[in-house]
Amino acid sequence: MQSTSQRNFIKSITNFLTGKSHKHTYGIFLFILLIILLCSYGYALWSFPGQYQFLRMSVSSLGNTLKNPIGHYFWRFGMVVAGIGIIPYIFFLFQQLRSIARITTYIFTIILIFSAIGVIGVGIFSEDSGIIHYLFAGLAFFGFFTAFSFNMYTLIKTIKDGKGWIKIWQLVLIYLIADLVMLGFLTAFTFYWLYYFWKIFIFMMYLPLWEWLLLGSYIFYLYAIYLIFPKNSLN
């Protein structure tokens, strides 16, 4: 028979996994996830043979078993942990937003979960695994952007309904950064293939650099949304 402390512990874990814990709990958890991710990336960069070139080498090169025979373990570990770890936070976002715009929040949540699966897949299947790695990478990169686009409606509705916990300038700043970086990435992606086939130097827009910027903008978005939630966000 379970004791009261055991039942409370199980309830606390269940609440956390389903997004029903206090905002402060997810703030600490996000910080821990970020530290793990930064450490895994940092070690992968440090152990990379020769010199890693941000302008010419993809983010996934850090997890390439051939290019980074030691560091790839840490990079891939960080990606898997980040992908799994972000899921409880996704449910926290769902709990906070579903009362504002139910349908779009469900869509936002489902796409985010698939994006998290994409991150996990990128960690499991290294860059040298072939097409399966790029499928998961596409799921992650474009999934996050699609989810954030759906969430824009919810946040605009929050302002329109006078909820008061998000300001117009915050909404504009968040999406200005995310959209501009995505536009830059898509432009670089398009011109990259023109450069690849035609070897015209002007078309080489350093796609890997835009990958890093896109990754940074997604992390910024997830943290920014957390910060603008009311301090008493508790379900």
mmCIF file of C-alpha atoms in Angstrom:
data_model
loop_
_atom_site.group_PDB
_atom_site.id
_atom_site.type_symbol
_atom_site.label_atom_id
_atom_site.label_comp_id
_atom_site.label_asym_id
_atom_site.label_seq_id
_atom_site.Cartn_x
_atom_site.Cartn_y
_atom_site.Cartn_z
ATOM 1 C CA MET A 1 0.000 0.000 0.000
ATOM 2 C CA GLN A 2 1.389 3.395 -0.981
ATOM 3 C CA SER A 3 2.159 5.987 1.650
ATOM 4 C CA THR A 4 0.979 9.582 1.398
ATOM 5 C CA SER A 5 4.461 10.760 0.438
ATOM 6 C CA GLN A 6 4.647 8.191 -2.363
ATOM 7 C CA ARG A 7 1.248 9.219 -3.710
ATOM 8 C CA ASN A 8 2.230 12.882 -3.570
ATOM 9 C CA PHE A 9 5.478 12.117 -5.377
ATOM 10 C CA ILE A 10 3.692 10.204 -8.129
ATOM 11 C CA LYS A 11 1.130 12.994 -8.435
ATOM 12 C CA SER A 12 3.907 15.593 -8.712
ATOM 13 C CA ILE A 13 5.641 13.629 -11.467
ATOM 14 C CA THR A 14 2.352 13.098 -13.304
ATOM 15 C CA ASN A 15 1.498 16.788 -13.063
ATOM 16 C CA PHE A 16 4.929 17.726 -14.376
ATOM 17 C CA LEU A 17 4.784 15.349 -17.341
ATOM 18 C CA THR A 18 1.295 16.530 -18.313
ATOM 19 C CA GLY A 19 2.074 20.248 -18.063
ATOM 20 C CA LYS A 20 0.178 20.896 -14.839
ATOM 21 C CA SER A 21 3.043 21.956 -12.569
ATOM 22 C CA HIS A 22 3.875 25.538 -11.605
ATOM 23 C CA LYS A 23 5.515 27.817 -14.156
ATOM 24 C CA HIS A 24 8.587 28.109 -11.936
ATOM 25 C CA THR A 25 9.137 24.343 -12.180
ATOM 26 C CA TYR A 26 9.292 24.451 -15.963
ATOM 27 C CA GLY A 27 11.563 27.478 -15.810
ATOM 28 C CA ILE A 28 14.118 25.520 -13.800
ATOM 29 C CA PHE A 29 13.701 22.520 -16.091
ATOM 30 C CA LEU A 30 14.183 24.627 -19.237
ATOM 31 C CA PHE A 31 17.337 26.103 -17.738
ATOM 32 C CA ILE A 32 18.712 22.621 -17.021
ATOM 33 C CA LEU A 33 17.872 21.503 -20.567
ATOM 34 C CA LEU A 34 19.631 24.541 -21.999
ATOM 35 C CA ILE A 35 22.753 23.847 -19.915
ATOM 36 C CA ILE A 36 22.811 20.223 -21.096
ATOM 37 C CA LEU A 37 22.379 21.326 -24.710
ATOM 38 C CA LEU A 38 25.092 23.992 -24.469
ATOM 39 C CA CYS A 39 27.510 21.568 -22.813
ATOM 40 C CA SER A 40 26.885 18.899 -25.450
ATOM 41 C CA TYR A 41 27.366 21.400 -28.258
ATOM 42 C CA GLY A 42 30.386 22.924 -26.552
ATOM 43 C CA TYR A 43 32.162 19.609 -26.119
ATOM 44 C CA ALA A 44 31.298 18.540 -29.668
ATOM 45 C CA LEU A 45 32.832 21.785 -30.955
ATOM 46 C CA TRP A 46 35.873 21.462 -28.708
ATOM 47 C CA SER A 47 36.562 17.858 -29.745
ATOM 48 C CA PHE A 48 35.900 18.433 -33.449
ATOM 49 C CA PRO A 49 39.030 17.412 -35.413
ATOM 50 C CA GLY A 50 40.693 20.404 -37.021
ATOM 51 C CA GLN A 51 38.573 23.544 -37.050
ATOM 52 C CA TYR A 52 34.793 23.600 -37.253
ATOM 53 C CA GLN A 53 33.681 26.154 -39.871
ATOM 54 C CA PHE A 54 30.377 27.790 -38.966
ATOM 55 C CA LEU A 55 29.942 29.229 -42.461
ATOM 56 C CA ARG A 56 30.519 26.002 -44.340
ATOM 57 C CA MET A 57 29.647 23.090 -42.046
ATOM 58 C CA SER A 58 26.116 22.178 -41.033
ATOM 59 C CA VAL A 59 24.966 21.996 -37.424
ATOM 60 C CA SER A 60 24.582 18.244 -37.858
ATOM 61 C CA SER A 61 28.272 17.944 -38.750
ATOM 62 C CA LEU A 62 28.913 18.037 -35.014
ATOM 63 C CA GLY A 63 27.008 14.759 -34.755
ATOM 64 C CA ASN A 64 28.606 13.150 -37.794
ATOM 65 C CA THR A 65 30.334 9.950 -36.676
ATOM 66 C CA LEU A 66 32.970 10.280 -39.408
ATOM 67 C CA LYS A 67 33.704 13.993 -39.074
ATOM 68 C CA ASN A 68 33.555 14.070 -35.275
ATOM 69 C CA PRO A 69 34.418 10.545 -34.048
ATOM 70 C CA ILE A 70 34.421 11.444 -30.334
ATOM 71 C CA GLY A 71 32.277 14.561 -30.004
ATOM 72 C CA HIS A 72 29.347 13.138 -31.925
ATOM 73 C CA TYR A 73 28.308 11.090 -28.886
ATOM 74 C CA PHE A 74 27.853 14.214 -26.785
ATOM 75 C CA TRP A 75 26.077 16.207 -29.500
ATOM 76 C CA ARG A 76 23.648 13.391 -30.219
ATOM 77 C CA PHE A 77 23.054 12.812 -26.515
ATOM 78 C CA GLY A 78 22.212 16.500 -26.088
ATOM 79 C CA MET A 79 19.749 16.404 -28.981
ATOM 80 C CA VAL A 80 17.947 13.313 -27.681
ATOM 81 C CA VAL A 81 17.724 14.744 -24.159
ATOM 82 C CA ALA A 82 16.474 18.090 -25.508
ATOM 83 C CA GLY A 83 13.864 16.404 -27.702
ATOM 84 C CA ILE A 84 12.524 14.237 -24.890
ATOM 85 C CA GLY A 85 12.848 16.932 -22.247
ATOM 86 C CA ILE A 86 10.895 19.559 -24.137
ATOM 87 C CA ILE A 87 7.740 17.417 -24.292
ATOM 88 C CA PRO A 88 6.533 18.206 -20.723
ATOM 89 C CA TYR A 89 7.062 21.895 -21.499
ATOM 90 C CA ILE A 90 4.965 21.507 -24.652
ATOM 91 C CA PHE A 91 2.133 20.164 -22.499
ATOM 92 C CA PHE A 92 2.601 23.131 -20.163
ATOM 93 C CA LEU A 93 2.096 25.463 -23.133
ATOM 94 C CA PHE A 94 -0.981 23.460 -24.072
ATOM 95 C CA GLN A 95 -2.457 23.790 -20.583
ATOM 96 C CA GLN A 96 -1.891 27.547 -20.585
ATOM 97 C CA LEU A 97 -3.203 28.297 -24.075
ATOM 98 C CA ARG A 98 -6.061 25.875 -24.739
ATOM 99 C CA SER A 99 -8.684 28.033 -23.011
ATOM 100 C CA ILE A 100 -7.832 30.915 -25.376
ATOM 101 C CA ALA A 101 -8.030 29.140 -28.732
ATOM 102 C CA ARG A 102 -8.747 25.444 -28.345
ATOM 103 C CA ILE A 103 -8.423 24.189 -31.931
ATOM 104 C CA THR A 104 -5.267 26.108 -32.856
ATOM 105 C CA THR A 105 -3.689 25.151 -29.529
ATOM 106 C CA TYR A 106 -4.338 21.468 -30.232
ATOM 107 C CA ILE A 107 -2.750 21.856 -33.675
ATOM 108 C CA PHE A 108 0.143 23.826 -32.180
ATOM 109 C CA THR A 109 0.733 21.111 -29.569
ATOM 110 C CA ILE A 110 0.558 18.173 -31.977
ATOM 111 C CA ILE A 111 2.987 19.787 -34.416
ATOM 112 C CA LEU A 112 5.358 20.676 -31.575
ATOM 113 C CA ILE A 113 5.369 17.065 -30.386
ATOM 114 C CA PHE A 114 6.246 15.884 -33.893
ATOM 115 C CA SER A 115 8.975 18.535 -33.976
ATOM 116 C CA ALA A 116 10.360 17.182 -30.704
ATOM 117 C CA ILE A 117 10.347 13.709 -32.259
ATOM 118 C CA GLY A 118 12.309 15.236 -35.130
ATOM 119 C CA VAL A 119 14.927 16.517 -32.682
ATOM 120 C CA ILE A 120 15.161 13.073 -31.085
ATOM 121 C CA GLY A 121 15.510 11.470 -34.520
ATOM 122 C CA VAL A 122 18.302 13.857 -35.488
ATOM 123 C CA GLY A 123 20.161 12.736 -32.378
ATOM 124 C CA ILE A 124 19.588 9.027 -32.967
ATOM 125 C CA PHE A 125 20.370 9.060 -36.686
ATOM 126 C CA SER A 126 23.587 10.969 -37.357
ATOM 127 C CA GLU A 127 24.246 13.065 -40.441
ATOM 128 C CA ASP A 128 26.078 10.168 -42.090
ATOM 129 C CA SER A 129 23.007 7.924 -41.687
ATOM 130 C CA GLY A 130 21.647 9.309 -44.933
ATOM 131 C CA ILE A 131 18.161 10.429 -45.877
ATOM 132 C CA ILE A 132 16.534 9.432 -42.573
ATOM 133 C CA HIS A 133 18.601 12.058 -40.743
ATOM 134 C CA TYR A 134 17.483 14.792 -43.130
ATOM 135 C CA LEU A 135 13.850 13.722 -42.857
ATOM 136 C CA PHE A 136 13.983 14.131 -39.080
ATOM 137 C CA ALA A 137 15.887 17.411 -39.453
ATOM 138 C CA GLY A 138 13.214 18.742 -41.803
ATOM 139 C CA LEU A 139 10.505 17.597 -39.401
ATOM 140 C CA ALA A 140 12.197 19.508 -36.588
ATOM 141 C CA PHE A 141 13.128 22.701 -38.435
ATOM 142 C CA PHE A 142 9.925 23.211 -40.391
ATOM 143 C CA GLY A 143 7.728 21.693 -37.689
ATOM 144 C CA PHE A 144 8.734 24.266 -35.099
ATOM 145 C CA PHE A 145 8.147 27.127 -37.517
ATOM 146 C CA THR A 146 4.729 25.786 -38.516
ATOM 147 C CA ALA A 147 3.727 25.345 -34.872
ATOM 148 C CA PHE A 148 4.855 28.855 -33.979
ATOM 149 C CA SER A 149 2.852 30.220 -36.908
ATOM 150 C CA PHE A 150 -0.325 28.563 -35.606
ATOM 151 C CA ASN A 151 0.386 29.904 -32.146
ATOM 152 C CA MET A 152 0.479 33.453 -33.488
ATOM 153 C CA TYR A 153 -3.313 33.361 -33.797
ATOM 154 C CA THR A 154 -3.656 32.328 -30.153
ATOM 155 C CA LEU A 155 -1.360 35.092 -28.940
ATOM 156 C CA ILE A 156 -3.125 37.714 -31.070
ATOM 157 C CA LYS A 157 -6.445 36.524 -29.642
ATOM 158 C CA THR A 158 -4.963 36.924 -26.158
ATOM 159 C CA ILE A 159 -4.262 40.589 -26.874
ATOM 160 C CA LYS A 160 -7.656 41.084 -28.527
ATOM 161 C CA ASP A 161 -9.474 39.554 -25.548
ATOM 162 C CA GLY A 162 -7.605 41.853 -23.175
ATOM 163 C CA LYS A 163 -5.891 39.115 -21.181
ATOM 164 C CA GLY A 164 -3.072 41.542 -20.460
ATOM 165 C CA TRP A 165 -0.176 39.109 -20.034
ATOM 166 C CA ILE A 166 1.322 39.685 -23.470
ATOM 167 C CA LYS A 167 2.065 43.079 -24.989
ATOM 168 C CA ILE A 168 1.894 43.928 -28.680
ATOM 169 C CA TRP A 169 5.591 44.822 -28.780
ATOM 170 C CA GLN A 170 6.473 41.422 -27.297
ATOM 171 C CA LEU A 171 4.448 39.622 -29.949
ATOM 172 C CA VAL A 172 6.003 41.702 -32.735
ATOM 173 C CA LEU A 173 9.530 41.152 -31.422
ATOM 174 C CA ILE A 174 9.128 37.391 -31.062
ATOM 175 C CA TYR A 175 7.722 36.860 -34.540
ATOM 176 C CA LEU A 176 9.923 39.444 -36.216
ATOM 177 C CA ILE A 177 12.996 37.520 -35.114
ATOM 178 C CA ALA A 178 11.551 34.088 -35.949
ATOM 179 C CA ASP A 179 10.138 35.109 -39.349
ATOM 180 C CA LEU A 180 13.180 37.074 -40.498
ATOM 181 C CA VAL A 181 15.503 34.213 -39.643
ATOM 182 C CA MET A 182 13.249 31.696 -41.409
ATOM 183 C CA LEU A 183 13.085 33.967 -44.461
ATOM 184 C CA GLY A 184 16.865 34.180 -44.463
ATOM 185 C CA PHE A 185 17.157 30.420 -44.096
ATOM 186 C CA LEU A 186 14.747 29.709 -46.975
ATOM 187 C CA THR A 187 16.555 32.221 -49.182
ATOM 188 C CA ALA A 188 19.924 30.694 -48.338
ATOM 189 C CA PHE A 189 18.510 27.195 -48.879
ATOM 190 C CA THR A 190 17.233 28.141 -52.343
ATOM 191 C CA PHE A 191 20.428 29.852 -53.418
ATOM 192 C CA TYR A 192 22.550 27.055 -51.968
ATOM 193 C CA TRP A 193 21.297 24.653 -54.601
ATOM 194 C CA LEU A 194 21.921 27.193 -57.353
ATOM 195 C CA TYR A 195 25.465 27.501 -56.081
ATOM 196 C CA TYR A 196 25.807 23.733 -55.729
ATOM 197 C CA PHE A 197 24.857 23.040 -59.352
ATOM 198 C CA TRP A 198 26.165 26.161 -61.092
ATOM 199 C CA LYS A 199 29.120 27.062 -58.838
ATOM 200 C CA ILE A 200 28.273 30.753 -59.000
ATOM 201 C CA PHE A 201 29.907 32.213 -55.903
ATOM 202 C CA ILE A 202 27.323 34.982 -55.439
ATOM 203 C CA PHE A 203 24.715 32.277 -54.744
ATOM 204 C CA MET A 204 26.675 30.829 -51.815
ATOM 205 C CA MET A 205 24.812 32.404 -48.894
ATOM 206 C CA TYR A 206 26.312 30.272 -46.131
ATOM 207 C CA LEU A 207 23.361 27.984 -45.428
ATOM 208 C CA PRO A 208 25.048 26.450 -42.333
ATOM 209 C CA LEU A 209 25.182 29.864 -40.682
ATOM 210 C CA TRP A 210 21.437 30.241 -41.204
ATOM 211 C CA GLU A 211 20.920 26.818 -39.637
ATOM 212 C CA TRP A 212 22.598 28.102 -36.478
ATOM 213 C CA LEU A 213 20.525 31.279 -36.531
ATOM 214 C CA LEU A 214 17.327 29.269 -37.010
ATOM 215 C CA LEU A 215 18.217 26.990 -34.117
ATOM 216 C CA GLY A 216 18.885 30.030 -31.947
ATOM 217 C CA SER A 217 15.605 31.684 -32.931
ATOM 218 C CA TYR A 218 13.629 28.568 -31.948
ATOM 219 C CA ILE A 219 15.290 28.423 -28.535
ATOM 220 C CA PHE A 220 14.612 32.144 -28.148
ATOM 221 C CA TYR A 221 10.925 31.650 -29.035
ATOM 222 C CA LEU A 222 10.375 28.849 -26.533
ATOM 223 C CA TYR A 223 12.022 30.825 -23.745
ATOM 224 C CA ALA A 224 10.296 34.080 -24.694
ATOM 225 C CA ILE A 225 6.861 32.441 -24.549
ATOM 226 C CA TYR A 226 7.724 31.083 -21.121
ATOM 227 C CA LEU A 227 8.843 34.481 -19.834
ATOM 228 C CA ILE A 228 5.701 36.321 -20.913
ATOM 229 C CA PHE A 229 3.340 33.900 -19.164
ATOM 230 C CA PRO A 230 1.932 35.251 -15.885
ATOM 231 C CA LYS A 231 3.993 34.387 -12.810
ATOM 232 C CA ASN A 232 1.040 32.577 -11.273
ATOM 233 C CA SER A 233 0.643 30.173 -14.209
ATOM 234 C CA LEU A 234 -0.485 27.088 -12.354
ATOM 235 C CA ASN A 235 -3.001 24.435 -13.268
#
